[in-house]
């Protein structure tokens, strides 16, 4: 009798083991408690009213820049070191090349804007500077040629024309008095129309992002994010790359700058994060 009881106990333990062990191994595990994603979002600086600081009148964009530099003395020098100004990168090693290669808009042929002769009259209307005299010469050394307003004017009226100059209709004093941190309108004025039209060059960047719904962009639509909440700047160098496939890991923006990388309920999905970027699935 005791032998039968012992046998039943052994069989019961084996059965439980056969049931419980697979459940423990294969059932989705509860994700670890997430850290605070808001900790990665920078606190936006307090805005300074420039109404009485930049009275004008101003005849040219360069006059506005000279006024800005009276207080922001290092800003132009910083800007002139960035890809927004140089339109080229630090040399990077490309597949099939023995030596590092300098890439960027300045010396890159792509299948959006391909042509023997570039349309510099229009291309320069998105450059963050003044100083183009014609299609053959751009004066890059003068700090007064940095266009502060294209990134900082907030009154909604600033626009650039041929060769990067402000349109004649722009009230430069009003634009200067409105300056603040760059918002979606500032960034979108160039990036949403890359390649000459809305969403032409970058299919996920278009004018719908000026005032997006939550389904269009969860961060901008739900929480009123602006571009620089994620693409944060240091000394006017903005994180992120404009080309679709980055050549190195320098100066990148990652979802994990704010979010944990093991948020999924299924550990198989969490394993994907080791080799698959978040935006592959979440920004299709």
mmCIF file of C-alpha atoms in Angstrom, residues 77-273:
data_model
loop_
_atom_site.group_PDB
_atom_site.id
_atom_site.type_symbol
_atom_site.label_atom_id
_atom_site.label_comp_id
_atom_site.label_asym_id
_atom_site.label_seq_id
_atom_site.Cartn_x
_atom_site.Cartn_y
_atom_site.Cartn_z
ATOM 1 C CA UNK A 77 30.858 80.238 -34.551
ATOM 2 C CA UNK A 78 29.099 77.158 -33.142
ATOM 3 C CA UNK A 79 26.625 77.073 -35.991
ATOM 4 C CA UNK A 80 29.351 77.269 -38.609
ATOM 5 C CA UNK A 81 30.820 73.986 -37.311
ATOM 6 C CA UNK A 82 27.591 72.033 -37.854
ATOM 7 C CA UNK A 83 26.255 70.077 -40.830
ATOM 8 C CA UNK A 84 23.426 72.590 -41.143
ATOM 9 C CA UNK A 85 26.088 75.059 -42.250
ATOM 10 C CA UNK A 86 28.735 72.919 -43.970
ATOM 11 C CA UNK A 87 26.358 70.434 -45.649
ATOM 12 C CA UNK A 88 29.032 67.778 -45.194
ATOM 13 C CA UNK A 89 30.038 65.251 -42.558
ATOM 14 C CA UNK A 90 33.225 64.242 -40.881
ATOM 15 C CA UNK A 91 35.023 61.641 -43.049
ATOM 16 C CA UNK A 92 33.499 58.167 -42.619
ATOM 17 C CA UNK A 93 34.631 54.779 -43.884
ATOM 18 C CA UNK A 94 32.275 53.442 -46.553
ATOM 19 C CA UNK A 95 32.018 49.857 -47.815
ATOM 20 C CA UNK A 96 34.308 49.370 -50.781
ATOM 21 C CA UNK A 97 36.468 52.387 -49.956
ATOM 22 C CA UNK A 98 39.975 52.141 -48.552
ATOM 23 C CA UNK A 99 40.009 55.653 -47.130
ATOM 24 C CA UNK A 100 37.376 57.656 -45.204
ATOM 25 C CA UNK A 101 35.069 59.709 -47.424
ATOM 26 C CA UNK A 102 33.422 63.061 -46.732
ATOM 27 C CA UNK A 103 29.697 62.787 -47.463
ATOM 28 C CA UNK A 104 26.777 65.174 -47.244
ATOM 29 C CA UNK A 105 24.485 67.396 -49.275
ATOM 30 C CA UNK A 106 27.417 69.480 -50.492
ATOM 31 C CA UNK A 107 29.015 66.630 -52.429
ATOM 32 C CA UNK A 108 26.357 63.929 -52.648
ATOM 33 C CA UNK A 109 24.428 62.904 -55.742
ATOM 34 C CA UNK A 110 21.141 61.248 -54.819
ATOM 35 C CA UNK A 111 18.176 59.999 -56.778
ATOM 36 C CA UNK A 112 15.904 62.784 -55.529
ATOM 37 C CA UNK A 113 17.858 65.819 -56.682
ATOM 38 C CA UNK A 114 20.072 64.286 -59.337
ATOM 39 C CA UNK A 115 21.434 66.543 -62.029
ATOM 40 C CA UNK A 116 24.639 67.645 -63.704
ATOM 41 C CA UNK A 117 24.073 71.233 -62.579
ATOM 42 C CA UNK A 118 22.431 71.745 -59.205
ATOM 43 C CA UNK A 119 19.609 74.238 -58.862
ATOM 44 C CA UNK A 120 21.544 76.288 -56.335
ATOM 45 C CA UNK A 121 19.153 79.197 -56.601
ATOM 46 C CA UNK A 122 16.496 77.025 -54.927
ATOM 47 C CA UNK A 123 18.736 74.696 -52.904
ATOM 48 C CA UNK A 124 20.187 77.664 -51.077
ATOM 49 C CA UNK A 125 16.728 78.803 -50.012
ATOM 50 C CA UNK A 126 16.939 76.077 -47.358
ATOM 51 C CA UNK A 127 20.513 76.711 -46.277
ATOM 52 C CA UNK A 128 20.732 78.220 -42.792
ATOM 53 C CA UNK A 129 22.725 81.161 -44.064
ATOM 54 C CA UNK A 130 23.010 84.162 -46.308
ATOM 55 C CA UNK A 131 25.907 85.114 -48.559
ATOM 56 C CA UNK A 132 25.229 83.354 -51.839
ATOM 57 C CA UNK A 133 26.061 85.888 -54.506
ATOM 58 C CA UNK A 134 25.372 83.575 -57.443
ATOM 59 C CA UNK A 135 25.512 79.863 -58.298
ATOM 60 C CA UNK A 136 29.293 79.764 -58.127
ATOM 61 C CA UNK A 137 30.187 81.513 -54.891
ATOM 62 C CA UNK A 138 29.077 81.295 -51.276
ATOM 63 C CA UNK A 139 30.872 83.392 -48.681
ATOM 64 C CA UNK A 140 31.100 81.002 -45.711
ATOM 65 C CA UNK A 141 33.535 82.792 -43.430
ATOM 66 C CA UNK A 142 31.456 85.754 -42.217
ATOM 67 C CA UNK A 143 29.503 85.102 -39.037
ATOM 68 C CA UNK A 144 26.896 87.666 -40.052
ATOM 69 C CA UNK A 145 25.840 85.285 -42.835
ATOM 70 C CA UNK A 146 24.406 82.801 -40.326
ATOM 71 C CA UNK A 147 20.609 82.939 -40.579
ATOM 72 C CA UNK A 148 19.337 83.016 -36.986
ATOM 73 C CA UNK A 149 15.724 83.643 -37.980
ATOM 74 C CA UNK A 150 15.127 80.524 -40.054
ATOM 75 C CA UNK A 151 15.452 78.410 -36.907
ATOM 76 C CA UNK A 152 14.297 80.853 -34.224
ATOM 77 C CA UNK A 153 11.633 83.218 -35.626
ATOM 78 C CA UNK A 154 8.264 82.304 -34.112
ATOM 79 C CA UNK A 155 5.753 84.718 -35.651
ATOM 80 C CA UNK A 156 5.020 82.504 -38.653
ATOM 81 C CA UNK A 157 5.912 85.076 -41.300
ATOM 82 C CA UNK A 158 9.614 84.450 -41.902
ATOM 83 C CA UNK A 159 10.415 82.762 -45.201
ATOM 84 C CA UNK A 160 13.511 82.434 -47.354
ATOM 85 C CA UNK A 161 13.778 83.148 -51.038
ATOM 86 C CA UNK A 162 16.395 82.496 -53.712
ATOM 87 C CA UNK A 163 20.009 82.266 -52.563
ATOM 88 C CA UNK A 164 18.870 82.023 -48.942
ATOM 89 C CA UNK A 165 17.828 85.643 -48.561
ATOM 90 C CA UNK A 166 14.657 86.598 -46.654
ATOM 91 C CA UNK A 167 11.649 87.204 -48.865
ATOM 92 C CA UNK A 168 11.038 90.885 -49.554
ATOM 93 C CA UNK A 169 7.691 90.747 -47.771
ATOM 94 C CA UNK A 170 9.213 89.725 -44.419
ATOM 95 C CA UNK A 171 9.136 92.259 -41.594
ATOM 96 C CA UNK A 172 12.593 91.496 -40.212
ATOM 97 C CA UNK A 173 12.099 93.471 -36.999
ATOM 98 C CA UNK A 174 8.880 91.597 -36.179
ATOM 99 C CA UNK A 175 10.541 88.274 -36.954
ATOM 100 C CA UNK A 176 13.542 89.137 -34.782
ATOM 101 C CA UNK A 177 11.367 90.192 -31.862
ATOM 102 C CA UNK A 178 9.518 86.849 -31.975
ATOM 103 C CA UNK A 179 12.550 84.576 -31.581
ATOM 104 C CA UNK A 180 12.466 81.524 -29.331
ATOM 105 C CA UNK A 181 13.490 77.868 -29.315
ATOM 106 C CA UNK A 182 12.911 76.132 -32.679
ATOM 107 C CA UNK A 183 9.456 74.604 -33.065
ATOM 108 C CA UNK A 184 7.968 72.251 -35.651
ATOM 109 C CA UNK A 185 7.307 75.129 -38.049
ATOM 110 C CA UNK A 186 10.973 76.109 -38.020
ATOM 111 C CA UNK A 187 12.291 72.616 -38.681
ATOM 112 C CA UNK A 188 9.533 71.743 -41.118
ATOM 113 C CA UNK A 189 10.055 74.800 -43.288
ATOM 114 C CA UNK A 190 13.043 72.969 -44.776
ATOM 115 C CA UNK A 191 12.817 69.321 -43.760
ATOM 116 C CA UNK A 192 9.184 68.681 -44.703
ATOM 117 C CA UNK A 193 9.831 69.758 -48.294
ATOM 118 C CA UNK A 194 13.209 68.147 -48.909
ATOM 119 C CA UNK A 195 13.693 67.392 -52.582
ATOM 120 C CA UNK A 196 11.448 70.234 -53.679
ATOM 121 C CA UNK A 197 8.019 69.238 -52.397
ATOM 122 C CA UNK A 198 5.957 67.950 -49.501
ATOM 123 C CA UNK A 199 7.229 64.484 -48.424
ATOM 124 C CA UNK A 200 9.214 64.103 -51.656
ATOM 125 C CA UNK A 201 12.573 63.201 -50.151
ATOM 126 C CA UNK A 202 11.638 61.823 -46.735
ATOM 127 C CA UNK A 203 8.347 59.969 -46.826
ATOM 128 C CA UNK A 204 7.844 60.199 -43.064
ATOM 129 C CA UNK A 205 8.415 63.957 -42.935
ATOM 130 C CA UNK A 206 5.628 66.111 -44.324
ATOM 131 C CA UNK A 207 3.333 68.992 -43.472
ATOM 132 C CA UNK A 208 0.976 66.742 -41.490
ATOM 133 C CA UNK A 209 3.540 67.005 -38.689
ATOM 134 C CA UNK A 210 2.884 70.701 -38.196
ATOM 135 C CA UNK A 211 -0.271 69.803 -36.233
ATOM 136 C CA UNK A 212 -0.352 65.991 -36.138
ATOM 137 C CA UNK A 213 -2.920 63.687 -34.600
ATOM 138 C CA UNK A 214 -1.874 61.057 -32.078
ATOM 139 C CA UNK A 215 -2.196 58.378 -34.758
ATOM 140 C CA UNK A 216 0.194 60.308 -37.001
ATOM 141 C CA UNK A 217 2.818 60.891 -34.327
ATOM 142 C CA UNK A 218 2.234 59.778 -30.752
ATOM 143 C CA UNK A 219 4.774 62.177 -29.254
ATOM 144 C CA UNK A 220 3.788 65.307 -31.166
ATOM 145 C CA UNK A 221 0.092 64.527 -31.385
ATOM 146 C CA UNK A 222 -0.452 63.337 -27.810
ATOM 147 C CA UNK A 223 2.085 65.367 -25.869
ATOM 148 C CA UNK A 224 2.784 68.351 -28.154
ATOM 149 C CA UNK A 225 6.446 67.447 -28.553
ATOM 150 C CA UNK A 226 8.597 69.587 -30.795
ATOM 151 C CA UNK A 227 11.418 68.174 -32.898
ATOM 152 C CA UNK A 228 14.187 69.226 -30.530
ATOM 153 C CA UNK A 229 12.642 67.372 -27.594
ATOM 154 C CA UNK A 230 14.192 64.265 -29.158
ATOM 155 C CA UNK A 231 16.695 65.815 -31.570
ATOM 156 C CA UNK A 232 18.430 67.689 -28.799
ATOM 157 C CA UNK A 233 21.142 70.220 -29.541
ATOM 158 C CA UNK A 234 24.515 70.886 -27.996
ATOM 159 C CA UNK A 235 26.371 73.987 -29.180
ATOM 160 C CA UNK A 236 23.946 74.158 -32.134
ATOM 161 C CA UNK A 237 24.829 70.614 -33.268
ATOM 162 C CA UNK A 238 21.531 68.739 -33.462
ATOM 163 C CA UNK A 239 21.390 65.008 -32.805
ATOM 164 C CA UNK A 240 20.287 62.709 -35.574
ATOM 165 C CA UNK A 241 20.974 62.144 -39.242
ATOM 166 C CA UNK A 242 19.023 63.246 -42.270
ATOM 167 C CA UNK A 243 20.050 60.351 -44.502
ATOM 168 C CA UNK A 244 18.049 57.152 -44.285
ATOM 169 C CA UNK A 245 20.861 54.806 -43.256
ATOM 170 C CA UNK A 246 23.452 56.239 -40.903
ATOM 171 C CA UNK A 247 27.068 55.456 -41.539
ATOM 172 C CA UNK A 248 28.182 55.461 -37.916
ATOM 173 C CA UNK A 249 26.799 55.697 -34.385
ATOM 174 C CA UNK A 250 27.979 59.230 -33.699
ATOM 175 C CA UNK A 251 25.474 61.938 -32.816
ATOM 176 C CA UNK A 252 22.489 59.589 -33.012
ATOM 177 C CA UNK A 253 19.000 59.703 -31.504
ATOM 178 C CA UNK A 254 17.722 56.496 -29.913
ATOM 179 C CA UNK A 255 14.292 55.637 -28.527
ATOM 180 C CA UNK A 256 16.155 54.149 -25.564
ATOM 181 C CA UNK A 257 17.411 57.616 -24.678
ATOM 182 C CA UNK A 258 14.033 57.843 -22.919
ATOM 183 C CA UNK A 259 12.445 54.386 -23.069
ATOM 184 C CA UNK A 260 13.602 51.054 -21.628
ATOM 185 C CA UNK A 261 14.550 48.381 -24.148
ATOM 186 C CA UNK A 262 12.583 45.562 -22.463
ATOM 187 C CA UNK A 263 9.067 46.990 -22.369
ATOM 188 C CA UNK A 264 7.354 44.207 -24.301
ATOM 189 C CA UNK A 265 5.303 41.552 -22.527
ATOM 190 C CA UNK A 266 6.864 38.918 -24.773
ATOM 191 C CA UNK A 267 10.554 38.257 -24.262
ATOM 192 C CA UNK A 268 10.857 37.296 -27.939
ATOM 193 C CA UNK A 269 9.984 40.861 -28.883
ATOM 194 C CA UNK A 270 12.473 42.217 -26.378
ATOM 195 C CA UNK A 271 15.141 40.023 -27.982
ATOM 196 C CA UNK A 272 14.455 41.711 -31.331
ATOM 197 C CA UNK A 273 15.547 45.061 -29.903
#
